[in-house]
Structures are given as structure tokens and as C-alpha cells.
Amino acid sequence: MKQNIAIIGTGGTIAGKGASDTDLTGYTPGVITVEEIIESVPGVSEYGPFVHYQFANMESSDITMYQWIELAKLVQSVVDREDVGGVVITHGTDTLEETAYFLNLVVHTDKPIVVTGSMRPASAISADGPINLLQSIQVTRHPSSVGKGVLVVLNGTIESAREVTKMNTTNVSTFGSPNTGHMGFVQDGVPHFYSSPVRRHTLHSEFAVADTLPHVPILACYAGIEESVGAAVLNTHPDGLVIMGLGHGTVPKQIRVVTEKAGVPVVRASRTGTGIVSALSTDKGTDYIVSDSLSPQKARILLMVALQKERTKGDLERIFKEY
Ligand code: ASP
């Protein structure tokens, strides 16, 4: 029996509609159903059978941690089904990389999970949703995609959940992996992989989905930032903190005075977009650990899932090296 591919709709531009076919920015995301999106894809039946779920129909910038937890539970229950061979999730692109990395850490499976979306609404001239969904299904169906963790497929490229980021506000080629390059390409309906993730994910992750997630805000640094900005963030009583530092994760001294002994784990990350933040001798005796090559928004997710349990600084340092 041929296994199903499960397609889970969450909304975004791929489900969006504008007032006219030339409306590329003023449209409403999350309007058409996942069933309608599947029906709009030429040649898709060749890759069936499918089962589909309408998890939500929303703009991804509005996603809550509660929805992440519910989505992860749904994805886990779907991949646990013997009649399902893999999952494609349609998602708004604004937070797509975050949902993908969260699932990469908490869903246990070696079945392919692909997250996709589009930059142009379904109603637009040259809409990219149908081709992105078709290529995501082709990747999910292919045996070479097994065991590679959560993948992101848009505009003909395959990215790993850990590395991918949205890099352009509106262009269809917005997704890339600036530290490592694309993991592969989809061509002629076939995925071509050129690398595999080396960090722990999915089946080999020690994390699982729990009923709540710790509160971990991101504090963005900039020239001239005032101590009161750091104090205001700490006043939200975080369980952990990520600092979007300058350059090599540098924390301005006004922020250092309120965060280096915050009493909760504090990850130094960088706003530069590429490179590694490595530990410094000045981190000794402080609450600071480093993000490695994770972006601030991904470092936040790793810290959140890690802090579902009590952790020492040493535990967290190990986790940031392994994931
Ligand atoms: N604002 C949309 C969203 O993230 C953008 C998109 O899907 O491209 O839901």
C-alpha cells in the first residue's frame, strides 16, 4: 500500500488572496483552505495519496507558543501513523524558520517533514505557492529525504531547519542558509542533496513536546542602548534570555551590568546574520553562554526547549554545541 503524504495547512501568504492579481503586498494571508491550495497544483495527484488537516488559517507573525505545542503534537501523531510516509506543512514565511526549527527539536521521526510557504498570494500573477507545494511534496515522497530532519523547501532549494533564514522582505528567493549554503535543490521533480545536517535533530533529539514553554525573550542591542531597556526586559521575569548582541555577540556595558548576573541563563547571540559566537574568558563567572552559529531567534527556541528541564550552565553549553 502506498503511504499517504499528510499536508497540514496553517495559513500564510500561500493561502492568501489580494484584491487584484497584481497585488503583491496588500493582500490578506490565510484565506483559502489547504484543500483549495492542493487542488491548485497541476500534476499533484501523481504524488498522492494525501490526507490533509487544516490546523489554522492565520498570518504566521501571530503564531503563539500554545499553537507551536499543538502543531508539534499534531505532527507527531501524524508521523506515528503507519499509513503516513511524510508531512508537508504550509506556513507563513515570516516565522516559518522558527516553526521548522522547533519541530526539528521536538518531533521524533525519521520520516520527511517539509515546511513550505510562498511569497506571492494565491491570487497573484506568477504565484509561487503551487510550485513550492509541488516541490515540497516531491521532496517528501523521495526516499533520499528520510532522516534529514525538518526541511524547508521554497523556490527550488532545500534548506535544513537549523540553518535556514528569511533574507528578503518580498523576493521569491528569500530563503537561504547563509552559514552553510543550500542543502540541496529540487530539479525535474527530484531532490538533489549536497549535504546533511550534522547537529542532532528529530529522532536523535533529547527534547520532546511538553504542555508549556518557558518564557525566553530576545533583547536586541544597538548603539546607545540604555540600561532601562535591559531592566524592562528582565522585569518580564524571563526563565532565560537571548541577547541579540553586536558583532561577535558583544553586549554593551549598560546591558552587561543588568544581564551578566541575571539569575537565569543568558545566551549571547549576534545581529550580524552569519558566523559563530564563541565563548570568551569574560563569560566565566557570569550567566552568559554562547549561541554558536544559531541566529537569536533559533537560539531562543533551543533555550526554550532546553529549559523545559532544570539545567546547569554546563548542560546548556553542551546543548548549544550538539544542536
Ligand atoms: N505575513 C505572511 C505570514 O507570515 C507572510 C508570508 O506568508 O509570506 O503569514
mmCIF file of C-alpha atoms and ligand atoms in Angstrom:
data_model
loop_
_atom_site.group_PDB
_atom_site.id
_atom_site.type_symbol
_atom_site.label_atom_id
_atom_site.label_comp_id
_atom_site.label_asym_id
_atom_site.label_seq_id
_atom_site.Cartn_x
_atom_site.Cartn_y
_atom_site.Cartn_z
ATOM 1 C CA MET A 1 0.000 0.000 0.000
ATOM 2 C CA LYS A 2 1.349 3.444 -0.932
ATOM 3 C CA GLN A 3 1.573 5.619 2.168
ATOM 4 C CA ASN A 4 -0.202 8.972 2.369
ATOM 5 C CA ILE A 5 1.534 12.304 2.483
ATOM 6 C CA ALA A 6 -0.128 14.422 5.150
ATOM 7 C CA ILE A 7 -0.496 18.100 4.252
ATOM 8 C CA ILE A 8 -1.111 20.419 7.183
ATOM 9 C CA GLY A 9 -2.333 23.951 6.431
ATOM 10 C CA THR A 10 -1.570 26.755 8.866
ATOM 11 C CA GLY A 11 -2.190 29.822 6.654
ATOM 12 C CA GLY A 12 0.237 32.484 5.421
ATOM 13 C CA THR A 13 0.617 34.049 2.007
ATOM 14 C CA ILE A 14 0.371 30.653 0.302
ATOM 15 C CA ALA A 15 -3.268 30.753 1.489
ATOM 16 C CA GLY A 16 -3.590 34.488 0.815
ATOM 17 C CA LYS A 17 -5.708 36.498 -1.587
ATOM 18 C CA GLY A 18 -5.382 40.047 -2.878
ATOM 19 C CA ALA A 19 -7.884 42.460 -4.398
ATOM 20 C CA SER A 20 -6.257 42.008 -7.833
ATOM 21 C CA ASP A 21 -3.697 39.717 -9.443
ATOM 22 C CA THR A 22 -1.060 42.459 -9.329
ATOM 23 C CA ASP A 23 -1.485 42.989 -5.584
ATOM 24 C CA LEU A 24 1.750 41.529 -4.170
ATOM 25 C CA THR A 25 1.896 43.199 -0.734
ATOM 26 C CA GLY A 26 -1.539 44.431 0.346
ATOM 27 C CA TYR A 27 -3.262 41.020 0.271
ATOM 28 C CA THR A 28 -4.831 39.102 3.160
ATOM 29 C CA PRO A 29 -2.918 35.983 4.276
ATOM 30 C CA GLY A 30 -4.711 32.840 5.477
ATOM 31 C CA VAL A 31 -7.880 32.953 3.366
ATOM 32 C CA ILE A 32 -8.080 29.820 1.183
ATOM 33 C CA THR A 33 -8.100 26.311 2.632
ATOM 34 C CA VAL A 34 -5.317 23.754 2.383
ATOM 35 C CA GLU A 35 -7.652 21.645 0.232
ATOM 36 C CA GLU A 36 -8.002 24.531 -2.249
ATOM 37 C CA ILE A 37 -4.215 25.020 -2.291
ATOM 38 C CA ILE A 38 -3.671 21.317 -3.097
ATOM 39 C CA GLU A 39 -6.311 21.492 -5.860
ATOM 40 C CA SER A 40 -4.462 24.437 -7.450
ATOM 41 C CA VAL A 41 -1.300 22.362 -8.037
ATOM 42 C CA PRO A 42 -1.049 20.828 -11.532
ATOM 43 C CA GLY A 43 0.132 17.194 -11.613
ATOM 44 C CA VAL A 44 -0.104 16.757 -7.857
ATOM 45 C CA SER A 45 -2.233 13.582 -7.971
ATOM 46 C CA GLU A 46 0.776 11.664 -9.315
ATOM 47 C CA TYR A 47 2.385 12.068 -5.861
ATOM 48 C CA GLY A 48 -0.699 11.090 -3.802
ATOM 49 C CA PRO A 49 -2.495 9.747 -1.910
ATOM 50 C CA PHE A 50 -2.867 12.639 0.519
ATOM 51 C CA VAL A 51 -4.568 13.312 3.806
ATOM 52 C CA HIS A 52 -4.965 16.926 4.819
ATOM 53 C CA TYR A 53 -5.507 18.868 8.028
ATOM 54 C CA GLN A 54 -6.498 22.493 8.448
ATOM 55 C CA PHE A 55 -4.560 23.275 11.652
ATOM 56 C CA ALA A 56 -5.141 27.052 11.356
ATOM 57 C CA ASN A 57 -5.528 29.723 8.692
ATOM 58 C CA MET A 58 -3.535 32.616 10.077
ATOM 59 C CA GLU A 59 -0.724 35.053 9.479
ATOM 60 C CA SER A 60 2.399 33.373 10.849
ATOM 61 C CA SER A 61 3.507 36.509 12.714
ATOM 62 C CA ASP A 62 0.540 35.871 15.056
ATOM 63 C CA ILE A 63 1.537 32.311 15.978
ATOM 64 C CA THR A 64 1.612 31.588 19.711
ATOM 65 C CA MET A 65 3.682 29.166 21.751
ATOM 66 C CA TYR A 66 0.467 27.311 22.553
ATOM 67 C CA GLN A 67 -0.061 26.792 18.789
ATOM 68 C CA TRP A 68 3.527 25.554 18.373
ATOM 69 C CA ILE A 69 2.889 22.943 21.035
ATOM 70 C CA GLU A 70 -0.419 21.891 19.440
ATOM 71 C CA LEU A 71 1.167 21.777 15.983
ATOM 72 C CA ALA A 72 4.070 19.641 17.240
ATOM 73 C CA LYS A 73 1.605 17.239 18.872
ATOM 74 C CA LEU A 74 -0.380 17.014 15.635
ATOM 75 C CA VAL A 75 2.764 16.413 13.534
ATOM 76 C CA GLN A 76 3.970 13.734 15.971
ATOM 77 C CA SER A 77 0.595 11.948 15.896
ATOM 78 C CA VAL A 78 0.543 12.092 12.080
ATOM 79 C CA VAL A 79 4.092 10.747 11.566
ATOM 80 C CA ASP A 80 3.337 7.967 14.059
ATOM 81 C CA ARG A 81 0.641 6.661 11.679
ATOM 82 C CA GLU A 82 1.798 3.683 9.628
ATOM 83 C CA ASP A 83 -0.216 4.845 6.619
ATOM 84 C CA VAL A 84 1.646 8.210 6.517
ATOM 85 C CA GLY A 85 5.066 8.444 4.840
ATOM 86 C CA GLY A 86 5.795 12.119 5.468
ATOM 87 C CA VAL A 87 4.366 15.542 6.194
ATOM 88 C CA VAL A 88 4.235 18.856 4.360
ATOM 89 C CA ILE A 89 3.257 21.945 6.368
ATOM 90 C CA THR A 90 2.105 25.103 4.577
ATOM 91 C CA HIS A 91 3.068 28.132 6.670
ATOM 92 C CA GLY A 92 3.500 31.891 6.515
ATOM 93 C CA THR A 93 7.076 32.758 5.671
ATOM 94 C CA ASP A 94 7.622 35.366 8.402
ATOM 95 C CA THR A 95 8.121 32.811 11.197
ATOM 96 C CA LEU A 96 8.489 29.689 9.043
ATOM 97 C CA GLU A 97 12.127 29.159 10.064
ATOM 98 C CA GLU A 98 11.172 29.227 13.757
ATOM 99 C CA THR A 99 8.355 26.699 13.472
ATOM 100 C CA ALA A 100 10.638 24.469 11.368
ATOM 101 C CA TYR A 101 13.436 24.546 13.973
ATOM 102 C CA PHE A 102 11.018 23.967 16.861
ATOM 103 C CA LEU A 103 9.623 20.864 15.113
ATOM 104 C CA ASN A 104 13.186 19.761 14.267
ATOM 105 C CA LEU A 105 13.921 19.667 18.006
ATOM 106 C CA VAL A 106 10.744 18.104 19.416
ATOM 107 C CA VAL A 107 9.224 15.745 16.815
ATOM 108 C CA HIS A 108 10.675 12.236 16.878
ATOM 109 C CA THR A 109 10.696 10.574 13.489
ATOM 110 C CA ASP A 110 12.919 9.878 10.518
ATOM 111 C CA LYS A 111 10.037 10.430 8.080
ATOM 112 C CA PRO A 112 10.461 13.558 5.938
ATOM 113 C CA ILE A 113 8.833 16.728 7.267
ATOM 114 C CA VAL A 114 8.904 19.698 4.900
ATOM 115 C CA VAL A 115 7.744 23.217 5.726
ATOM 116 C CA THR A 116 6.844 25.455 2.806
ATOM 117 C CA GLY A 117 5.057 28.699 2.006
ATOM 118 C CA SER A 118 5.054 31.351 -0.659
ATOM 119 C CA MET A 119 5.964 34.973 -1.126
ATOM 120 C CA ARG A 120 3.104 35.783 -3.510
ATOM 121 C CA PRO A 121 -0.532 35.207 -2.623
ATOM 122 C CA ALA A 122 -2.560 32.517 -4.376
ATOM 123 C CA SER A 123 -4.389 35.211 -6.379
ATOM 124 C CA ALA A 124 -1.198 36.846 -7.763
ATOM 125 C CA ILE A 125 0.387 36.816 -11.188
ATOM 126 C CA SER A 126 3.191 34.194 -11.095
ATOM 127 C CA ALA A 127 2.080 32.909 -7.688
ATOM 128 C CA ASP A 128 4.855 30.723 -6.227
ATOM 129 C CA GLY A 129 2.649 28.697 -3.850
ATOM 130 C CA PRO A 130 1.661 25.879 -6.236
ATOM 131 C CA ILE A 131 5.238 25.145 -7.409
ATOM 132 C CA ASN A 132 6.544 25.359 -3.823
ATOM 133 C CA LEU A 133 3.895 22.898 -2.636
ATOM 134 C CA LEU A 134 4.508 20.534 -5.558
ATOM 135 C CA GLN A 135 8.284 20.538 -4.951
ATOM 136 C CA SER A 136 7.756 20.048 -1.204
ATOM 137 C CA ILE A 137 5.580 17.016 -1.912
ATOM 138 C CA GLN A 138 8.189 15.669 -4.348
ATOM 139 C CA VAL A 139 10.891 16.042 -1.674
ATOM 140 C CA THR A 140 8.685 14.409 0.976
ATOM 141 C CA ARG A 141 7.902 11.466 -1.303
ATOM 142 C CA HIS A 142 11.537 10.781 -2.165
ATOM 143 C CA PRO A 143 13.491 8.158 -0.159
ATOM 144 C CA SER A 144 16.635 10.310 -0.054
ATOM 145 C CA SER A 145 14.784 12.797 2.203
ATOM 146 C CA VAL A 146 14.418 10.250 5.036
ATOM 147 C CA GLY A 147 16.350 11.013 8.236
ATOM 148 C CA LYS A 148 17.375 14.571 7.255
ATOM 149 C CA GLY A 149 15.301 16.324 9.918
ATOM 150 C CA VAL A 150 12.817 19.070 9.187
ATOM 151 C CA LEU A 151 13.426 20.629 5.762
ATOM 152 C CA VAL A 152 12.320 23.918 4.234
ATOM 153 C CA VAL A 153 11.559 23.908 0.501
ATOM 154 C CA LEU A 154 10.764 27.067 -1.467
ATOM 155 C CA ASN A 155 11.862 28.409 -4.831
ATOM 156 C CA GLY A 156 13.600 25.159 -5.794
ATOM 157 C CA THR A 157 16.010 24.982 -2.863
ATOM 158 C CA ILE A 158 16.136 22.620 0.109
ATOM 159 C CA GLU A 159 17.311 24.061 3.438
ATOM 160 C CA SER A 160 17.784 22.471 6.850
ATOM 161 C CA ALA A 161 15.612 23.802 9.675
ATOM 162 C CA ARG A 162 18.675 24.768 11.754
ATOM 163 C CA GLU A 163 20.344 26.856 9.067
ATOM 164 C CA VAL A 164 17.502 28.420 7.109
ATOM 165 C CA THR A 165 16.509 32.053 7.396
ATOM 166 C CA LYS A 166 14.310 34.529 5.549
ATOM 167 C CA MET A 167 16.620 37.116 3.989
ATOM 168 C CA ASN A 168 14.467 39.360 1.797
ATOM 169 C CA THR A 169 11.193 41.122 2.589
ATOM 170 C CA THR A 170 9.368 40.264 -0.642
ATOM 171 C CA ASN A 171 11.515 38.354 -3.143
ATOM 172 C CA VAL A 172 10.588 34.743 -4.006
ATOM 173 C CA SER A 173 14.219 33.682 -3.436
ATOM 174 C CA THR A 174 14.125 34.923 0.143
ATOM 175 C CA PHE A 175 15.113 31.673 1.907
ATOM 176 C CA GLY A 176 18.712 30.623 2.255
ATOM 177 C CA SER A 177 21.238 29.209 4.689
ATOM 178 C CA PRO A 178 23.905 31.905 4.883
ATOM 179 C CA ASN A 179 26.355 29.966 7.078
ATOM 180 C CA THR A 180 26.277 26.659 5.211
ATOM 181 C CA GLY A 181 24.631 27.181 1.825
ATOM 182 C CA HIS A 182 21.625 25.343 0.420
ATOM 183 C CA MET A 183 21.359 21.706 1.469
ATOM 184 C CA GLY A 184 20.072 20.818 -1.975
ATOM 185 C CA PHE A 185 17.860 21.616 -4.925
ATOM 186 C CA VAL A 186 14.679 20.203 -6.421
ATOM 187 C CA GLN A 187 15.039 19.610 -10.115
ATOM 188 C CA ASP A 188 12.793 17.664 -12.516
ATOM 189 C CA GLY A 189 10.706 16.550 -9.557
ATOM 190 C CA VAL A 190 13.653 15.016 -7.707
ATOM 191 C CA PRO A 191 15.549 16.306 -4.651
ATOM 192 C CA HIS A 192 19.320 16.559 -5.096
ATOM 193 C CA PHE A 193 21.121 16.770 -1.717
ATOM 194 C CA TYR A 194 24.674 18.054 -1.313
ATOM 195 C CA SER A 195 24.955 17.960 2.485
ATOM 196 C CA SER A 196 23.254 16.538 5.574
ATOM 197 C CA PRO A 197 22.671 18.159 8.960
ATOM 198 C CA VAL A 198 25.404 17.197 11.423
ATOM 199 C CA ARG A 199 23.693 18.630 14.538
ATOM 200 C CA ARG A 200 21.175 16.498 16.489
ATOM 201 C CA HIS A 201 17.546 16.628 15.342
ATOM 202 C CA THR A 202 14.199 14.770 15.306
ATOM 203 C CA LEU A 203 14.839 11.070 16.005
ATOM 204 C CA HIS A 204 18.107 11.811 17.841
ATOM 205 C CA SER A 205 16.852 14.801 19.811
ATOM 206 C CA GLU A 206 16.626 14.525 23.603
ATOM 207 C CA PHE A 207 13.755 17.046 23.638
ATOM 208 C CA ALA A 208 10.063 16.299 23.433
ATOM 209 C CA VAL A 209 6.993 18.458 23.263
ATOM 210 C CA ALA A 210 5.646 19.487 26.695
ATOM 211 C CA ASP A 211 2.449 21.333 27.621
ATOM 212 C CA THR A 212 4.120 24.706 28.184
ATOM 213 C CA LEU A 213 7.253 26.509 27.055
ATOM 214 C CA PRO A 214 9.441 28.715 29.245
ATOM 215 C CA HIS A 215 9.392 32.487 28.730
ATOM 216 C CA VAL A 216 12.539 33.458 26.803
ATOM 217 C CA PRO A 217 12.551 36.963 25.278
ATOM 218 C CA ILE A 218 15.169 38.402 22.914
ATOM 219 C CA LEU A 219 16.840 41.674 23.874
ATOM 220 C CA ALA A 220 18.063 43.497 20.741
ATOM 221 C CA CYS A 221 21.179 45.638 21.240
ATOM 222 C CA TYR A 222 22.132 48.795 19.323
ATOM 223 C CA ALA A 223 24.439 51.767 19.681
ATOM 224 C CA GLY A 224 23.395 53.922 22.601
ATOM 225 C CA ILE A 225 21.025 51.392 24.205
ATOM 226 C CA GLU A 226 20.053 52.347 27.750
ATOM 227 C CA GLU A 227 20.225 50.181 30.863
ATOM 228 C CA SER A 228 16.498 50.733 31.409
ATOM 229 C CA VAL A 229 15.738 48.772 28.202
ATOM 230 C CA GLY A 230 17.540 45.715 29.613
ATOM 231 C CA ALA A 231 15.877 46.213 33.011
ATOM 232 C CA ALA A 232 12.445 46.372 31.348
ATOM 233 C CA VAL A 233 13.029 43.018 29.647
ATOM 234 C CA LEU A 234 14.192 41.447 32.926
ATOM 235 C CA ASN A 235 11.072 42.846 34.599
ATOM 236 C CA THR A 236 9.025 40.394 32.497
ATOM 237 C CA HIS A 237 10.574 37.656 34.723
ATOM 238 C CA PRO A 238 12.085 35.519 31.971
ATOM 239 C CA ASP A 239 13.151 31.906 32.514
ATOM 240 C CA GLY A 240 16.061 32.638 30.184
ATOM 241 C CA LEU A 241 17.190 35.447 27.910
ATOM 242 C CA VAL A 242 18.776 35.775 24.483
ATOM 243 C CA ILE A 243 20.784 38.900 23.783
ATOM 244 C CA MET A 244 20.984 39.921 20.141
ATOM 245 C CA GLY A 245 24.454 41.306 20.634
ATOM 246 C CA LEU A 246 26.659 43.353 18.337
ATOM 247 C CA GLY A 247 29.396 41.787 16.192
ATOM 248 C CA HIS A 248 30.753 38.700 17.966
ATOM 249 C CA GLY A 249 27.825 38.732 20.407
ATOM 250 C CA THR A 250 29.172 41.796 22.191
ATOM 251 C CA VAL A 251 26.933 43.128 24.966
ATOM 252 C CA PRO A 252 27.110 46.932 25.525
ATOM 253 C CA LYS A 253 28.242 47.694 29.084
ATOM 254 C CA GLN A 254 24.874 49.288 30.007
ATOM 255 C CA ILE A 255 23.198 45.951 29.227
ATOM 256 C CA ARG A 256 26.025 43.837 30.651
ATOM 257 C CA VAL A 257 25.532 45.368 34.118
ATOM 258 C CA VAL A 258 21.933 44.171 34.281
ATOM 259 C CA THR A 259 22.266 40.834 32.455
ATOM 260 C CA GLU A 260 25.612 39.188 33.295
ATOM 261 C CA LYS A 261 24.256 38.074 36.675
ATOM 262 C CA ALA A 262 20.580 37.941 35.705
ATOM 263 C CA GLY A 263 19.949 34.781 37.727
ATOM 264 C CA VAL A 264 18.721 32.983 34.597
ATOM 265 C CA PRO A 265 20.682 31.611 31.606
ATOM 266 C CA VAL A 266 21.571 34.337 29.102
ATOM 267 C CA VAL A 267 22.646 33.434 25.560
ATOM 268 C CA ARG A 268 24.900 35.844 23.716
ATOM 269 C CA ALA A 269 23.971 35.767 20.015
ATOM 270 C CA SER A 270 24.729 38.173 17.177
ATOM 271 C CA ARG A 271 22.725 40.520 15.000
ATOM 272 C CA THR A 272 25.215 40.121 12.117
ATOM 273 C CA GLY A 273 23.383 37.220 10.435
ATOM 274 C CA THR A 274 26.380 34.946 9.882
ATOM 275 C CA GLY A 275 29.278 33.483 11.839
ATOM 276 C CA ILE A 276 29.789 31.925 15.246
ATOM 277 C CA VAL A 277 29.613 33.483 18.687
ATOM 278 C CA SER A 278 32.248 31.652 20.745
ATOM 279 C CA ALA A 279 32.869 31.777 24.493
ATOM 280 C CA LEU A 280 35.190 34.445 25.937
ATOM 281 C CA SER A 281 37.169 34.442 29.176
ATOM 282 C CA THR A 282 34.896 37.308 30.312
ATOM 283 C CA ASP A 283 31.906 34.884 30.230
ATOM 284 C CA LYS A 284 33.438 32.978 33.174
ATOM 285 C CA GLY A 285 31.544 33.539 36.402
ATOM 286 C CA THR A 286 28.593 35.130 34.564
ATOM 287 C CA ASP A 287 25.230 33.752 33.403
ATOM 288 C CA TYR A 288 26.373 34.029 29.783
ATOM 289 C CA ILE A 289 26.566 31.140 27.376
ATOM 290 C CA VAL A 290 27.010 31.472 23.609
ATOM 291 C CA SER A 291 24.758 30.786 20.627
ATOM 292 C CA ASP A 292 27.365 29.068 18.425
ATOM 293 C CA SER A 293 26.076 29.765 14.887
ATOM 294 C CA LEU A 294 22.375 29.958 15.794
ATOM 295 C CA SER A 295 20.532 33.159 14.976
ATOM 296 C CA PRO A 296 18.985 34.913 18.006
ATOM 297 C CA GLN A 297 15.514 33.597 17.102
ATOM 298 C CA LYS A 298 16.772 29.996 16.824
ATOM 299 C CA ALA A 299 18.913 30.323 19.987
ATOM 300 C CA ARG A 300 15.715 31.350 21.777
ATOM 301 C CA ILE A 301 13.938 28.173 20.629
ATOM 302 C CA LEU A 302 16.808 25.913 21.690
ATOM 303 C CA LEU A 303 16.967 27.635 25.081
ATOM 304 C CA MET A 304 13.185 27.286 25.485
ATOM 305 C CA VAL A 305 13.137 23.541 24.831
ATOM 306 C CA ALA A 306 16.297 23.027 26.920
ATOM 307 C CA LEU A 307 14.748 24.891 29.882
ATOM 308 C CA GLN A 308 11.752 22.568 29.944
ATOM 309 C CA LYS A 309 14.034 20.822 32.494
ATOM 310 C CA GLU A 310 16.300 22.242 35.201
ATOM 311 C CA ARG A 311 19.748 22.755 33.585
ATOM 312 C CA THR A 312 23.203 23.722 34.770
ATOM 313 C CA LYS A 313 25.340 26.127 32.751
ATOM 314 C CA GLY A 314 27.409 23.077 31.688
ATOM 315 C CA ASP A 315 24.274 21.273 30.409
ATOM 316 C CA LEU A 316 23.327 24.294 28.328
ATOM 317 C CA GLU A 317 26.855 24.660 26.920
ATOM 318 C CA ARG A 318 26.701 21.024 25.784
ATOM 319 C CA ILE A 319 23.248 21.529 24.244
ATOM 320 C CA PHE A 320 24.376 24.574 22.259
ATOM 321 C CA LYS A 321 27.299 22.521 20.872
ATOM 322 C CA GLU A 322 25.173 19.497 19.934
ATOM 323 C CA TYR A 323 22.037 21.062 18.359
HETATM 324 N N1 ASP B 1 2.814 37.693 6.603
HETATM 325 C C1 ASP B 1 2.835 36.401 5.944
HETATM 326 C C2 ASP B 1 2.926 35.322 7.010
HETATM 327 O O1 ASP B 1 3.972 35.063 7.520
HETATM 328 C C3 ASP B 1 3.984 36.361 5.021
HETATM 329 C C4 ASP B 1 4.089 35.137 4.171
HETATM 330 O O2 ASP B 1 3.459 34.131 4.392
HETATM 331 O O3 ASP B 1 4.892 35.202 3.226
HETATM 332 O O4 ASP B 1 1.920 34.749 7.333
#
